PDB file of C-alpha atoms in Angstrom:
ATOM      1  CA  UNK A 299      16.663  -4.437  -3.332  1.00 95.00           C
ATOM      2  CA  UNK A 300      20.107  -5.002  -3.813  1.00 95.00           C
ATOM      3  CA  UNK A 301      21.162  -2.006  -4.056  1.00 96.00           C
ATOM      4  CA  UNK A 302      19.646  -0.448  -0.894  1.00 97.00           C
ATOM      5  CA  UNK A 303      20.440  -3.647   1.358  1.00 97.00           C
ATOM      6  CA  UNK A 304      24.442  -2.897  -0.090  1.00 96.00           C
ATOM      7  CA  UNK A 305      23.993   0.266   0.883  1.00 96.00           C
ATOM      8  CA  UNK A 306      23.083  -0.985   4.587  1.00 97.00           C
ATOM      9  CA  UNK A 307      19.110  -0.362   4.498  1.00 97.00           C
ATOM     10  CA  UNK A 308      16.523  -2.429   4.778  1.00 97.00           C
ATOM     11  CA  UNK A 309      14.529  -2.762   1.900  1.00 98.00           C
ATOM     12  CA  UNK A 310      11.468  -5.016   1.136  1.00 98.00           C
ATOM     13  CA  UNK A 311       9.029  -6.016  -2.104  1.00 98.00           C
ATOM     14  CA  UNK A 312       5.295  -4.839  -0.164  1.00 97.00           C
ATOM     15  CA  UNK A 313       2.023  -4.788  -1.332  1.00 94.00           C
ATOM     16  CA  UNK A 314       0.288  -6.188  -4.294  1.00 93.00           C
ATOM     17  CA  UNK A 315       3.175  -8.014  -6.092  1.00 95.00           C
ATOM     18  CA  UNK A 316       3.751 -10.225  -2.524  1.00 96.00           C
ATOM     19  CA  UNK A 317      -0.312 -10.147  -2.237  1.00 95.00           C
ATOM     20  CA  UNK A 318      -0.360 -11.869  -5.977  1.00 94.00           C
ATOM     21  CA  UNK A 319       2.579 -13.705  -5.584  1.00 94.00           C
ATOM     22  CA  UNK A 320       1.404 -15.515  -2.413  1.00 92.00           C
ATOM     23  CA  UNK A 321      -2.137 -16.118  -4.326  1.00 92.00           C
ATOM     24  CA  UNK A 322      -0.177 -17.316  -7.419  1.00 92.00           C
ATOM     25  CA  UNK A 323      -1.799 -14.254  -9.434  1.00 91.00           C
ATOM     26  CA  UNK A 324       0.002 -12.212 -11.653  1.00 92.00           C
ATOM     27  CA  UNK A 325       2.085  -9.475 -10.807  1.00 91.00           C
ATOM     28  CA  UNK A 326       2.100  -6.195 -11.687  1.00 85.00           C
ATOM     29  CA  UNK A 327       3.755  -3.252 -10.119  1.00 87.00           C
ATOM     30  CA  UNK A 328       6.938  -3.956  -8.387  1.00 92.00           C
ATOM     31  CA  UNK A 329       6.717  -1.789  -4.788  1.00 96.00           C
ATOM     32  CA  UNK A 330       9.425  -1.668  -2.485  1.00 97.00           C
ATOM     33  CA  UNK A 331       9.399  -0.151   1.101  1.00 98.00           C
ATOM     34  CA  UNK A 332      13.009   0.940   2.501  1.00 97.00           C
ATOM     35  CA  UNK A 333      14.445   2.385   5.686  1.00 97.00           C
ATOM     36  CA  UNK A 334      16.476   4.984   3.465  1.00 97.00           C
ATOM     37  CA  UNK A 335      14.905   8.336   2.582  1.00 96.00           C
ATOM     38  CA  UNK A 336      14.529   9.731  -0.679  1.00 96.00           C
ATOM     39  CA  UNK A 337      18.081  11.203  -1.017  1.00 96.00           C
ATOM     40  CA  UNK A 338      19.597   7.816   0.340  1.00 97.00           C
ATOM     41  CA  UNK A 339      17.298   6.206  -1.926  1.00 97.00           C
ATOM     42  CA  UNK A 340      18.751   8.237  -4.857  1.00 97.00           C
ATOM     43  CA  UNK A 341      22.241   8.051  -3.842  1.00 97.00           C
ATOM     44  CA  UNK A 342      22.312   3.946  -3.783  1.00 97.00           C
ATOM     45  CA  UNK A 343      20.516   3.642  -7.291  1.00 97.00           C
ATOM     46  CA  UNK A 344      23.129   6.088  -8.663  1.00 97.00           C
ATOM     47  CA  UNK A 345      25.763   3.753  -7.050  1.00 96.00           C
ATOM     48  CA  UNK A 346      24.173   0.857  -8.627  1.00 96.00           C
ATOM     49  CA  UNK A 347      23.963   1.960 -12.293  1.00 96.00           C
ATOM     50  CA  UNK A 348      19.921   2.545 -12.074  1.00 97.00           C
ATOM     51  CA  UNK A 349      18.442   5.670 -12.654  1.00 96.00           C
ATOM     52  CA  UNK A 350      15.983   7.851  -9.578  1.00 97.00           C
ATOM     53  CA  UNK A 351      13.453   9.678 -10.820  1.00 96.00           C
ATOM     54  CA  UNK A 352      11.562  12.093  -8.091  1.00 94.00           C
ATOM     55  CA  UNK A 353       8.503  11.220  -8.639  1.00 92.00           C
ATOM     56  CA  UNK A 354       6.935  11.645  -5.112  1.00 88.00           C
ATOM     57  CA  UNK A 355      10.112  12.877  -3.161  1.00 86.00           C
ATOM     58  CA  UNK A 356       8.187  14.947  -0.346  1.00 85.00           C
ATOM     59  CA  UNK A 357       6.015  11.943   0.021  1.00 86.00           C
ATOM     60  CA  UNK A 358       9.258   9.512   0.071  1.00 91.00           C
ATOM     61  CA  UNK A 359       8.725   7.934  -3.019  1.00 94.00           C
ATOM     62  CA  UNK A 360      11.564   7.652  -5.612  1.00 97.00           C
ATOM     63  CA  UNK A 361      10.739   5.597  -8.969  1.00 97.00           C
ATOM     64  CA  UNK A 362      13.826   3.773  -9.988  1.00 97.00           C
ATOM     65  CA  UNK A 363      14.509   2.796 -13.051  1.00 95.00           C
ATOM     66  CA  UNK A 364      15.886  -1.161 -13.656  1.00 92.00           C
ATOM     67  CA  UNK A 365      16.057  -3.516 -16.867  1.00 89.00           C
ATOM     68  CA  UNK A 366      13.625  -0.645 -18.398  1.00 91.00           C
ATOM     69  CA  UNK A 367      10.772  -1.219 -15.457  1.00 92.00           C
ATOM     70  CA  UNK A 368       9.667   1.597 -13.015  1.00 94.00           C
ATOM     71  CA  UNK A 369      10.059   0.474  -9.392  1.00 96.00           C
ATOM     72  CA  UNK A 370       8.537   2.425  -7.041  1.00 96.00           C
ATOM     73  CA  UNK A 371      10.745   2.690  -3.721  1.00 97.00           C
ATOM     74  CA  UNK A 372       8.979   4.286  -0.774  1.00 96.00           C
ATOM     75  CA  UNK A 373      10.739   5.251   2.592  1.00 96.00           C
ATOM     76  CA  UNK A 374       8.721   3.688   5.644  1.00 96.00           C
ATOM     77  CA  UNK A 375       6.431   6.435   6.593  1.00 90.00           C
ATOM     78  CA  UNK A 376       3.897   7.161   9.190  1.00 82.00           C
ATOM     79  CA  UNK A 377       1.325   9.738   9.071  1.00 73.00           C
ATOM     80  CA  UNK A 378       1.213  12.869  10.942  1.00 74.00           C
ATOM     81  CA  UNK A 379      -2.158  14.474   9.558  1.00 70.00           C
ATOM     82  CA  UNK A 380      -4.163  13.327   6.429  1.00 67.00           C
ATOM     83  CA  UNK A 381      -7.783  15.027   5.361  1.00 65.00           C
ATOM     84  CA  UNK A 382      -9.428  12.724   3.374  1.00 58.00           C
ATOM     85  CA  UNK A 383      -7.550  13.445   0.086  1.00 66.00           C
ATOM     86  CA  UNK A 384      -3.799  14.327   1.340  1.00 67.00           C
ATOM     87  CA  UNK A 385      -1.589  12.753   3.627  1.00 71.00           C
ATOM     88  CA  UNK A 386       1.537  14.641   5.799  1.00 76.00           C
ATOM     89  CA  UNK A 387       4.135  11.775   6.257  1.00 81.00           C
ATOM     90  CA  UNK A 388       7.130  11.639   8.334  1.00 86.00           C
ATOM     91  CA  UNK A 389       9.532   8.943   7.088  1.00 92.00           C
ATOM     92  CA  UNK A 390      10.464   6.571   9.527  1.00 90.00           C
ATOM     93  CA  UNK A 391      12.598   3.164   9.817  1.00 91.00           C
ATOM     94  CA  UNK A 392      10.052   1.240  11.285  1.00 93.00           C
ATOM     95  CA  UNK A 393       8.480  -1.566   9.173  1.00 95.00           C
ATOM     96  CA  UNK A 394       5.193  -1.853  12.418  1.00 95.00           C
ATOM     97  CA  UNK A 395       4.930   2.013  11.435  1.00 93.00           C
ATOM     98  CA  UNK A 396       4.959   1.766   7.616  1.00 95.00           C
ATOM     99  CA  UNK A 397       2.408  -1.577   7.860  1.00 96.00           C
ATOM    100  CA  UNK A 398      -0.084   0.614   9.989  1.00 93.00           C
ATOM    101  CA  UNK A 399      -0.620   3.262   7.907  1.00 90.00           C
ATOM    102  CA  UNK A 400      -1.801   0.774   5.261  1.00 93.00           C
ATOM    103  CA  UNK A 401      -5.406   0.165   3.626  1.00 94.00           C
ATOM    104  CA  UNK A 402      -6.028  -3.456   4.169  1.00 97.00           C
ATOM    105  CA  UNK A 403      -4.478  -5.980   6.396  1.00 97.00           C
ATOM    106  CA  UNK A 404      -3.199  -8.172   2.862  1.00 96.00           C
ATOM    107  CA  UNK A 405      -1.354  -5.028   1.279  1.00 95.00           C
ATOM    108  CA  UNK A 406       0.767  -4.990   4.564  1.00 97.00           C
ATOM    109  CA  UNK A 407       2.716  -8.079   3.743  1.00 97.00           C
ATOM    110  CA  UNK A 408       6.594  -7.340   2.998  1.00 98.00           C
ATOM    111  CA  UNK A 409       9.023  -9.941   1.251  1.00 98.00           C
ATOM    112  CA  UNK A 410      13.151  -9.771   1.399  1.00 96.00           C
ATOM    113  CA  UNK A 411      15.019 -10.669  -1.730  1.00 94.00           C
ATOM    114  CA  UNK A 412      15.136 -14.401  -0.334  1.00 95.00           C
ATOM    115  CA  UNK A 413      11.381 -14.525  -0.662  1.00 93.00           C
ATOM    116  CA  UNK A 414      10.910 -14.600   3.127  1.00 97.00           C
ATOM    117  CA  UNK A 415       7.655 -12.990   4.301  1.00 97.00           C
ATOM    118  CA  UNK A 416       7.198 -10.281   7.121  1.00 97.00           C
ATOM    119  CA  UNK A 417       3.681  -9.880   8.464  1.00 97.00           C
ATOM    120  CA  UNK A 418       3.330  -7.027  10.967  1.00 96.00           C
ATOM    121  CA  UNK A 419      -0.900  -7.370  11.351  1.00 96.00           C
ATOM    122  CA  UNK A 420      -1.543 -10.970  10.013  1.00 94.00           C
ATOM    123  CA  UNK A 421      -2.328 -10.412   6.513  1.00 96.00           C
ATOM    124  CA  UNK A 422      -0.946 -13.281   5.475  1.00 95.00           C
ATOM    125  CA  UNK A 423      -3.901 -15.301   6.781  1.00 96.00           C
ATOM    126  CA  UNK A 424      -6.516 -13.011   5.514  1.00 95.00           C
ATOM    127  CA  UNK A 425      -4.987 -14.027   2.233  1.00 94.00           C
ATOM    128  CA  UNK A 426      -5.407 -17.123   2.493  1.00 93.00           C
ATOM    129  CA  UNK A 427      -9.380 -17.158   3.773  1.00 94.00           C
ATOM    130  CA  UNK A 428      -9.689 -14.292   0.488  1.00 94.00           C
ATOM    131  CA  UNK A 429     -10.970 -11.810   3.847  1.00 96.00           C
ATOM    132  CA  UNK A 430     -10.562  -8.204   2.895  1.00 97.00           C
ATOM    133  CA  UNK A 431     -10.388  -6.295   6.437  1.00 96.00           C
ATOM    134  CA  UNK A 432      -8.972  -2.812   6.989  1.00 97.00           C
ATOM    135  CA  UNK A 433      -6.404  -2.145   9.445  1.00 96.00           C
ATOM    136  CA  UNK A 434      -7.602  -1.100  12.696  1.00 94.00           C
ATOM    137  CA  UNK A 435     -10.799   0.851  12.738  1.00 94.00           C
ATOM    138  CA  UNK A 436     -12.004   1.137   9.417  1.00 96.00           C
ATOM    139  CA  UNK A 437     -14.016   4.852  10.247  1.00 94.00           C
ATOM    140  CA  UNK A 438     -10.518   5.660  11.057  1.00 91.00           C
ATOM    141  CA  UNK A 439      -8.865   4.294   7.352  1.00 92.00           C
ATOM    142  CA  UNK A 440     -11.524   5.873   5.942  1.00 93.00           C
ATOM    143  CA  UNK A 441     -10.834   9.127   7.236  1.00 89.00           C
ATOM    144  CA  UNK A 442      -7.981   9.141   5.985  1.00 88.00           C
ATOM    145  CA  UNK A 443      -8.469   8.520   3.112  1.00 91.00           C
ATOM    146  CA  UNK A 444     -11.903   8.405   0.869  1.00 93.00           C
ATOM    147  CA  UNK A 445     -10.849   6.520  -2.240  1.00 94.00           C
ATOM    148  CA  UNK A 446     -10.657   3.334   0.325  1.00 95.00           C
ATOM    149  CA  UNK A 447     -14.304   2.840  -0.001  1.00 96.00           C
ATOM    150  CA  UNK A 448     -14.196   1.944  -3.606  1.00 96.00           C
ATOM    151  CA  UNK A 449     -11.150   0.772  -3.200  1.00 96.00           C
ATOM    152  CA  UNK A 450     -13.297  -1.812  -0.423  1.00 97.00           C
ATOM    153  CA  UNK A 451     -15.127  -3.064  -3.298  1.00 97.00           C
ATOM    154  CA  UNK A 452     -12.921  -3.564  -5.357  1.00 95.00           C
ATOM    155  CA  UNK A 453     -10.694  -5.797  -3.828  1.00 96.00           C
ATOM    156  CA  UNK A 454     -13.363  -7.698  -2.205  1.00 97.00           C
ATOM    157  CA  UNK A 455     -14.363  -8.372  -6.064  1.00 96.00           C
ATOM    158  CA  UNK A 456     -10.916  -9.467  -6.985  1.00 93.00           C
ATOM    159  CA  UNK A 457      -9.890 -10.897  -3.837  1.00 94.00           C
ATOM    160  CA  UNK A 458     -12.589 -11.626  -2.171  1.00 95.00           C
ATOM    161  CA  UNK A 459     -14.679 -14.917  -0.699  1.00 95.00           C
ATOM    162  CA  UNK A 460     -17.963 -14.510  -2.545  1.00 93.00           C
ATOM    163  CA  UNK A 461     -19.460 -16.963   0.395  1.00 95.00           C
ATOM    164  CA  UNK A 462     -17.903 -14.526   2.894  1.00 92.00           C
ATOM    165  CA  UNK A 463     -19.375 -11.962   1.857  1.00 91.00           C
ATOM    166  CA  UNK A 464     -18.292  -8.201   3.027  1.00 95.00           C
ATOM    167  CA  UNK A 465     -17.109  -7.473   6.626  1.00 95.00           C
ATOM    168  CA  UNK A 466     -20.132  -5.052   8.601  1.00 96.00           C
ATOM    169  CA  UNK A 467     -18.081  -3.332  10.095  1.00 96.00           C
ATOM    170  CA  UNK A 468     -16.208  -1.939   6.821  1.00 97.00           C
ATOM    171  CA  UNK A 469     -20.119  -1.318   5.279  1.00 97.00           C
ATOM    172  CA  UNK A 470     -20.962   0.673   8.273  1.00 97.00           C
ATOM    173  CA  UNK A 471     -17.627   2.378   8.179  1.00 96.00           C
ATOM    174  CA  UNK A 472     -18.351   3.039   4.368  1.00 96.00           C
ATOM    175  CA  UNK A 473     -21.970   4.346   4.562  1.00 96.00           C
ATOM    176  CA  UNK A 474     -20.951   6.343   7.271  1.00 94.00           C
ATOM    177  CA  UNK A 475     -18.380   8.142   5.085  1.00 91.00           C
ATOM    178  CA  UNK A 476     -19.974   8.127   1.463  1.00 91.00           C
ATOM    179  CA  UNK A 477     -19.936  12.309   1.838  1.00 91.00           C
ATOM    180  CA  UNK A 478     -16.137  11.948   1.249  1.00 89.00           C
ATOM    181  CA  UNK A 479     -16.622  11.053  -1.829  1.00 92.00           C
ATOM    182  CA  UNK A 480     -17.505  14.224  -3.010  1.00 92.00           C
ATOM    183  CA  UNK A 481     -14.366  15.349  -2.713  1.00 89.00           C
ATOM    184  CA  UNK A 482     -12.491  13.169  -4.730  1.00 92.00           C
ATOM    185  CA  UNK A 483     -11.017  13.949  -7.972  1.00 92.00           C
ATOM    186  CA  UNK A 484     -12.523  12.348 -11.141  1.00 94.00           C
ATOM    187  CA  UNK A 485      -9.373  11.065 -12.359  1.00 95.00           C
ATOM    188  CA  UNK A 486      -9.345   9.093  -8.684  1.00 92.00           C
ATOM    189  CA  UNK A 487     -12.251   7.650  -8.769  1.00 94.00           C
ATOM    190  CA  UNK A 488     -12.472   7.066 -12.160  1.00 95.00           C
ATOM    191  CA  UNK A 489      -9.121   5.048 -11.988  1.00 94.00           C
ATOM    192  CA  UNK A 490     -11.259   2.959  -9.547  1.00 94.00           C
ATOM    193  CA  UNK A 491     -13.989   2.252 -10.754  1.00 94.00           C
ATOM    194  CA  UNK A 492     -12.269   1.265 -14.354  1.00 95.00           C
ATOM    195  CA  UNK A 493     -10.099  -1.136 -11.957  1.00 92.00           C
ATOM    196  CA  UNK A 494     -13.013  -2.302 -10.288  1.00 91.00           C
TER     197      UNK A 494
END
């Protein structure tokens, strides 16, 4: 973080480790969302001592490489066309633009290196009452992307209320799109469904 921030972009932990951390569960991968692109991205970890790997370039991810632990540092993006399977991207600087393209309203919550929290679409709360909801229209996340139905499941079982139950609106949006599914790669869902 520091080394993007001294380089004069914005650059925040996101996802599952500030999920975990704000449910006191253990953390895993380290994710970081930045204003700077991939060669910006590059450039400051160079400056810093830490070593870029490409690993996702064209999609605006660079891994970096710090105290021997892959950090995966993503340039705020926004999607321009996705199919189900793929996404097209445009980076962007906007954090509202990065949260929106997100799965689920709790992996859209963003920390600075002083721990403060950013929360674009209220995931913070959902959190807190253990409510897995999609952002925006779930038919639309969905679309987008197929994997997110399992994905659904998943964290509902590892997140989850168990008295809530699931949202109906997400299990319509799901049923609705279980031909998607077909198209998946093994390795994808089999990831999944191990994780699940």
């Amino acid at each position: 973080l520091r080394a993007l921030t001294d380089g004069g972009y914005a650059a925040y932990l996101v996802g599952g480790c500030v999920r975990n951390a704000l449910l006191g569960a253990p953390v895993g991968d380290i994710d970081i969302a930045t204003s700077a692109t991939p060669d910006q991205t590059t450039a400051c970890a160079h400056s810093a001592g830490l070593r870029p790997i490409p690993t996702g370039a064209d999609h605006g991810t660079i891994t970096v490489m710090a105290q021997g632990r892959a950090h995966e540092v993503t340039t705020f993006r926004a999607d321009v066309d996705t199919d189900g399977r793929h996404a097209v991207v445009r980076f962007s600087t906007c954090i509202d633009e990065d949260a929106q393209r997100r799965d689920f309203t709790m992996n859209a919550l963003y920390a600075d290196a002083d721990g403060r929290v950013i929360d674009p679409l209220g995931g913070w709360a959902d959190v807190l009452a253990r409510r897995v909801r999609f952002i925006g229209s779930p038919h639309q996340r969905l679309a987008e992307d197929h994997l997110r139905s399992l994905r659904y499941f998943r964290f509902c079982a590892w997140y989850g209320d168990p008295d809530h139950g699931f949202e109906p609106d997400a299990l319509d949006a799901i049923a609705r799109n279980l031909d998607g599914l077909d198209g998946l790669s093994r390795e994808r869902v089999g990831a999944e469904l191990t994780k699940l």
